[in-house]
């Protein structure tokens, strides 16, 4: 009782330096109070998952197994909070994670971190090493960047021994990460795979400098240079506009800007890249719908108000929770596991947010009015040419699309469930958001978003191909059953083109229908096939009116 009174007093009137010890009467600025809120809400939630006996967080829905990466993020949060036994628990978690780090330099997964402590040994016959399944190469980057934030921000809360142990772990992670070469051994780490590539360059460069390991320093610089060259084409990340991974890239670029000296290309360019990335996301953001318009290179949902995106957490620190695309209890949203990265977002926000232009901050509060966006992004070796991106945004209707020509179906991640090259979103009367997304089924698409229109062509396909649109289910006030566009709430859709205008509608639901949900979202599948035997190029134009 006494303690909680004291705490509410502290939160009301005192600034807690690095969220911990107070340093006197201080009025927080907006970023600090939003970040403080994010830190504490996420920590309150994770506290309930913490297994102090073992020193790991439990996973969701896995019969009481634990989770390595979320535990690392929680450890950073414990140090930021630094109450009671927080720092001892953090040390325990960090030691656990490093103890279980892969130690055999011969393994492709050397220096990576386990996914969970109960897992069998990766590489035994019964548990073959399958990249992104039994082991995840990106976890080197996720855990190592977390350790770097911890070492930079809270060195006084860690013992000398622990810091040495973390450096040893980081060196192994760096060496193991250098085994990654896109196209070799099923790996896909190219500079264009923005989020892990930005983490790789940082970890290598930072560790190299700390340990005076010149090879690692040089490797980090070299890799960063390739990332920067791709970025400079049009001031965009290759992994463009993805609610989850734009967040990871912004996080990692913050470490470039904050922790790398100006003698490094990372220190020189990180801040500028953050500013440009926010500008681009700001132009595509519709504050009425609380969504970034499409296209989305990699998305874990179709409406940011319903799945938890890391970028939404950054918006939270910028404009406050009320205005951000999260619900009051964010941990109920789809993809809620990402809520556990919140401590890192909160810790870095006071620095990070100074890099966002004022006019861009405004666009996350108030929609600036109808406008169009034209930009591009490039992901070699998957793209033959840069992808051309167009978007048209109005108060209650946004349309965004990208033209691409590549060598895979489903974008560089080769995943049609996350690659959304043409997306439409609209406001419904009850304040919820309707969506339509073209299901990625081809390697080449010409897609142009215009005023109330979406124009799509498969330039290299024939009559065997069809356009399938995943259309979100209606709000609870709309019709449950959808057989045609007339049944879709909030929007009128008219189609024209070389397609057969008689379309089919099927349903993918949680408990049945034609197929499975995508990223937890149920949808109606509107498919336009070509007239049989047609020799025309598949083409469809959709016109939208708010209803
Ligand atoms: C780092 O890797 C070496 C093998 O090169 C191994 O002996 C050592 O235990 C590893 N350190 C940690 C902290 O995992
Ligand atoms: C770092 O290494 C360089 C050469 O590799 C050496 O000249 C320098 O003295 C080293 N510095 C420290 C602090 O160890
Ligand atoms: C650094 O790289 C050079 C050239 O690839 C190599 O010969 C040397 O062994 C490396 N040094 C260390 C410490 O890894
Ligand atoms: C908020 O405070 C932080 C220091 O904690 C500072 O870095 C940042 O510039 C401040 N932001 C604004 C908008 O004043
Ligand atoms: C941005 O806004 C802050 C706080 O409102 C203000 O101090 C600063 O001068 C503004 N910067 C620019 C470039 O307008
Ligand atoms: C957008 O929707 C809001 C809320 O329903 C409504 O007040 C506003 O008039 C709409 N704007 C346009 C341009 O339709
Ligand atoms: C994008 O536009 C540029 C310039 O007009 C063009 O060179 C490029 O081929 C286009 N990309 C695609 C995938 O068509
Ligand atoms: C739609 O795209 C096709 C093929 O790229 C083009 O011929 C047509 O002019 C476009 N229509 C509109 C209205 O932009
Ligand atoms: C139509 O395209 C498919 C691949 O998309 C191809 O397998 C088929 O041969 C093509 N048919 C004709 C008649 O060109
Ligand atoms: C579309 O469906 C209607 C009713 O089933 C049918 O009469 C018409 O011929 C069909 N049109 C085409 C182009 O298939
Ligand atoms: C949508 O329906 C079409 C036609 O049946 C099918 O080819 C496509 O795979 C479906 N898409 C999804 C995501 O289920």
GROMACS .gro file of N, CA and C in nm, residues 229-303:
model
  225
  229UNK      N    1   2.294   0.206  -4.975
  229UNK     CA    2   2.284   0.228  -5.120
  229UNK      C    3   2.143   0.194  -5.170
  230UNK      N    4   2.088   0.085  -5.122
  230UNK     CA    5   1.952   0.049  -5.161
  230UNK      C    6   1.853   0.154  -5.114
  231UNK      N    7   1.874   0.200  -4.993
  231UNK     CA    8   1.783   0.299  -4.935
  231UNK      C    9   1.786   0.429  -5.015
  232UNK      N   10   1.907   0.470  -5.052
  232UNK     CA   11   1.924   0.601  -5.116
  232UNK      C   12   1.857   0.613  -5.253
  233UNK      N   13   1.829   0.501  -5.319
  233UNK     CA   14   1.759   0.505  -5.448
  233UNK      C   15   1.639   0.599  -5.441
  234UNK      N   16   1.553   0.576  -5.340
  234UNK     CA   17   1.432   0.659  -5.330
  234UNK      C   18   1.396   0.687  -5.183
  235UNK      N   19   1.498   0.680  -5.097
  235UNK     CA   20   1.476   0.701  -4.953
  235UNK      C   21   1.368   0.610  -4.897
  236UNK      N   22   1.374   0.485  -4.937
  236UNK     CA   23   1.278   0.387  -4.883
  236UNK      C   24   1.352   0.259  -4.845
  237UNK      N   25   1.299   0.192  -4.747
  237UNK     CA   26   1.350   0.060  -4.710
  237UNK      C   27   1.303  -0.040  -4.816
  238UNK      N   28   1.388  -0.138  -4.844
  238UNK     CA   29   1.350  -0.241  -4.941
  238UNK      C   30   1.227  -0.317  -4.893
  239UNK      N   31   1.228  -0.351  -4.767
  239UNK     CA   32   1.113  -0.420  -4.707
  239UNK      C   33   1.014  -0.310  -4.670
  240UNK      N   34   0.930  -0.275  -4.765
  240UNK     CA   35   0.857  -0.150  -4.761
  240UNK      C   36   0.728  -0.160  -4.682
  241UNK      N   37   0.708  -0.064  -4.592
  241UNK     CA   38   0.574  -0.036  -4.544
  241UNK      C   39   0.504  -0.158  -4.482
  242UNK      N   40   0.572  -0.223  -4.393
  242UNK     CA   41   0.510  -0.340  -4.334
  242UNK      C   42   0.495  -0.313  -4.184
  243UNK      N   43   0.372  -0.309  -4.138
  243UNK     CA   44   0.341  -0.267  -4.001
  243UNK      C   45   0.432  -0.329  -3.896
  244UNK      N   46   0.462  -0.455  -3.913
  244UNK     CA   47   0.547  -0.522  -3.815
  244UNK      C   48   0.694  -0.488  -3.839
  245UNK      N   49   0.740  -0.508  -3.963
  245UNK     CA   50   0.885  -0.499  -3.986
  245UNK      C   51   0.935  -0.358  -4.009
  246UNK      N   52   0.850  -0.264  -4.049
  246UNK     CA   53   0.893  -0.124  -4.048
  246UNK      C   54   0.932  -0.091  -3.904
  247UNK      N   55   0.856  -0.145  -3.810
  247UNK     CA   56   0.886  -0.123  -3.669
  247UNK      C   57   1.022  -0.178  -3.631
  248UNK      N   58   1.054  -0.299  -3.675
  248UNK     CA   59   1.183  -0.359  -3.641
  248UNK      C   60   1.296  -0.279  -3.707
  249UNK      N   61   1.276  -0.241  -3.833
  249UNK     CA   62   1.380  -0.164  -3.903
  249UNK      C   63   1.403  -0.030  -3.834
  250UNK      N   64   1.296   0.037  -3.794
  250UNK     CA   65   1.312   0.165  -3.724
  250UNK      C   66   1.384   0.145  -3.591
  251UNK      N   67   1.350   0.039  -3.522
  251UNK     CA   68   1.420   0.006  -3.397
  251UNK      C   69   1.570  -0.009  -3.424
  252UNK      N   70   1.604  -0.090  -3.524
  252UNK     CA   71   1.746  -0.119  -3.548
  252UNK      C   72   1.820   0.005  -3.599
  253UNK      N   73   1.752   0.085  -3.680
  253UNK     CA   74   1.815   0.209  -3.727
  253UNK      C   75   1.840   0.306  -3.611
  254UNK      N   76   1.756   0.297  -3.509
  254UNK     CA   77   1.778   0.381  -3.391
  254UNK      C   78   1.911   0.346  -3.325
  255UNK      N   79   1.945   0.218  -3.326
  255UNK     CA   80   2.073   0.178  -3.268
  255UNK      C   81   2.189   0.230  -3.355
  256UNK      N   82   2.168   0.230  -3.486
  256UNK     CA   83   2.270   0.292  -3.574
  256UNK      C   84   2.292   0.437  -3.531
  257UNK      N   85   2.180   0.508  -3.519
  257UNK     CA   86   2.189   0.653  -3.496
  257UNK      C   87   2.238   0.685  -3.355
  258UNK      N   88   2.199   0.603  -3.258
  258UNK     CA   89   2.229   0.638  -3.119
  258UNK      C   90   2.363   0.584  -3.072
  259UNK      N   91   2.399   0.465  -3.116
  259UNK     CA   92   2.516   0.400  -3.057
  259UNK      C   93   2.639   0.398  -3.146
  260UNK      N   94   2.622   0.427  -3.276
  260UNK     CA   95   2.738   0.420  -3.364
  260UNK      C   96   2.797   0.559  -3.383
  261UNK      N   97   2.931   0.567  -3.381
  261UNK     CA   98   2.995   0.699  -3.393
  261UNK      C   99   2.982   0.753  -3.535
  262UNK      N  100   3.011   0.879  -3.551
  262UNK     CA  101   3.000   0.939  -3.685
  262UNK      C  102   3.111   0.891  -3.778
  263UNK      N  103   3.209   0.819  -3.721
  263UNK     CA  104   3.309   0.759  -3.811
  263UNK      C  105   3.252   0.636  -3.882
  264UNK      N  106   3.133   0.593  -3.842
  264UNK     CA  107   3.070   0.478  -3.906
  264UNK      C  108   2.962   0.528  -4.002
  265UNK      N  109   2.946   0.459  -4.115
  265UNK     CA  110   2.836   0.497  -4.206
  265UNK      C  111   2.701   0.479  -4.138
  266UNK      N  112   2.699   0.393  -4.035
  266UNK     CA  113   2.572   0.374  -3.963
  266UNK      C  114   2.540   0.498  -3.880
  267UNK      N  115   2.641   0.548  -3.809
  267UNK     CA  116   2.622   0.670  -3.732
  267UNK      C  117   2.588   0.787  -3.823
  268UNK      N  118   2.647   0.787  -3.941
  268UNK     CA  119   2.624   0.899  -4.034
  268UNK      C  120   2.483   0.897  -4.093
  269UNK      N  121   2.430   0.779  -4.118
  269UNK     CA  122   2.306   0.770  -4.197
  269UNK      C  123   2.181   0.727  -4.120
  270UNK      N  124   2.199   0.669  -4.002
  270UNK     CA  125   2.084   0.613  -3.931
  270UNK      C  126   1.973   0.714  -3.908
  271UNK      N  127   2.010   0.832  -3.859
  271UNK     CA  128   1.909   0.933  -3.826
  271UNK      C  129   1.830   0.976  -3.949
  272UNK      N  130   1.902   1.002  -4.056
  272UNK     CA  131   1.838   1.044  -4.182
  272UNK      C  132   1.742   0.935  -4.233
  273UNK      N  133   1.785   0.811  -4.223
  273UNK     CA  134   1.699   0.702  -4.272
  273UNK      C  135   1.571   0.690  -4.188
  274UNK      N  136   1.585   0.716  -4.059
  274UNK     CA  137   1.466   0.713  -3.972
  274UNK      C  138   1.370   0.825  -4.012
  275UNK      N  139   1.424   0.944  -4.031
  275UNK     CA  140   1.339   1.057  -4.068
  275UNK      C  141   1.264   1.029  -4.199
  276UNK      N  142   1.336   0.980  -4.299
  276UNK     CA  143   1.272   0.951  -4.428
  276UNK      C  144   1.168   0.840  -4.416
  277UNK      N  145   1.200   0.739  -4.338
  277UNK     CA  146   1.107   0.626  -4.326
  277UNK      C  147   0.976   0.672  -4.260
  278UNK      N  148   0.989   0.756  -4.159
  278UNK     CA  149   0.867   0.810  -4.096
  278UNK      C  150   0.791   0.899  -4.194
  279UNK      N  151   0.863   0.979  -4.271
  279UNK     CA  152   0.794   1.065  -4.369
  279UNK      C  153   0.712   0.980  -4.464
  280UNK      N  154   0.773   0.872  -4.513
  280UNK     CA  155   0.704   0.787  -4.608
  280UNK      C  156   0.584   0.719  -4.543
  281UNK      N  157   0.603   0.670  -4.422
  281UNK     CA  158   0.491   0.606  -4.352
  281UNK      C  159   0.383   0.709  -4.319
  282UNK      N  160   0.426   0.831  -4.288
  282UNK     CA  161   0.330   0.938  -4.256
  282UNK      C  162   0.244   0.973  -4.376
  283UNK      N  163   0.304   0.975  -4.494
  283UNK     CA  164   0.226   1.006  -4.615
  283UNK      C  165   0.123   0.898  -4.642
  284UNK      N  166   0.155   0.776  -4.602
  284UNK     CA  167   0.065   0.665  -4.630
  284UNK      C  168  -0.032   0.638  -4.514
  285UNK      N  169  -0.019   0.713  -4.408
  285UNK     CA  170  -0.102   0.687  -4.290
  285UNK      C  171  -0.234   0.762  -4.302
  286UNK      N  172  -0.341   0.693  -4.266
  286UNK     CA  173  -0.470   0.759  -4.258
  286UNK      C  174  -0.513   0.759  -4.111
  287UNK      N  175  -0.503   0.876  -4.048
  287UNK     CA  176  -0.531   0.885  -3.905
  287UNK      C  177  -0.679   0.861  -3.874
  288UNK      N  178  -0.767   0.876  -3.974
  288UNK     CA  179  -0.908   0.843  -3.950
  288UNK      C  180  -0.926   0.693  -3.936
  289UNK      N  181  -0.857   0.620  -4.021
  289UNK     CA  182  -0.869   0.474  -4.020
  289UNK      C  183  -0.767   0.410  -3.927
  290UNK      N  184  -0.671   0.489  -3.880
  290UNK     CA  185  -0.558   0.439  -3.800
  290UNK      C  186  -0.492   0.320  -3.870
  291UNK      N  187  -0.457   0.341  -3.995
  291UNK     CA  188  -0.392   0.237  -4.072
  291UNK      C  189  -0.295   0.301  -4.171
  292UNK      N  190  -0.186   0.231  -4.198
  292UNK     CA  191  -0.098   0.269  -4.307
  292UNK      C  192  -0.156   0.205  -4.433
  293UNK      N  193  -0.177   0.287  -4.536
  293UNK     CA  194  -0.233   0.234  -4.660
  293UNK      C  195  -0.137   0.132  -4.721
  294UNK      N  196  -0.191   0.045  -4.808
  294UNK     CA  197  -0.107  -0.049  -4.879
  294UNK      C  198  -0.020   0.023  -4.979
  295UNK      N  199   0.063  -0.048  -5.052
  295UNK     CA  200   0.085  -0.192  -5.042
  295UNK      C  201   0.171  -0.225  -4.920
  296UNK      N  202   0.156  -0.349  -4.874
  296UNK     CA  203   0.237  -0.395  -4.761
  296UNK      C  204   0.322  -0.513  -4.807
  297UNK      N  205   0.455  -0.497  -4.802
  297UNK     CA  206   0.541  -0.608  -4.844
  297UNK      C  207   0.527  -0.728  -4.753
  298UNK      N  208   0.514  -0.700  -4.625
  298UNK     CA  209   0.497  -0.813  -4.532
  298UNK      C  210   0.408  -0.768  -4.419
  299UNK      N  211   0.289  -0.825  -4.413
  299UNK     CA  212   0.196  -0.785  -4.310
  299UNK      C  213   0.141  -0.907  -4.238
  300UNK      N  214   0.118  -0.889  -4.108
  300UNK     CA  215   0.057  -0.996  -4.030
  300UNK      C  216  -0.090  -0.969  -4.002
  301UNK      N  217  -0.151  -0.885  -4.086
  301UNK     CA  218  -0.293  -0.860  -4.071
  301UNK      C  219  -0.337  -0.758  -4.173
  302UNK      N  220  -0.469  -0.733  -4.177
  302UNK     CA  221  -0.525  -0.645  -4.279
  302UNK      C  222  -0.581  -0.517  -4.219
  303UNK      N  223  -0.573  -0.503  -4.089
  303UNK     CA  224  -0.626  -0.384  -4.022
  303UNK      C  225  -0.545  -0.367  -3.894
   0.00000   0.00000   0.00000
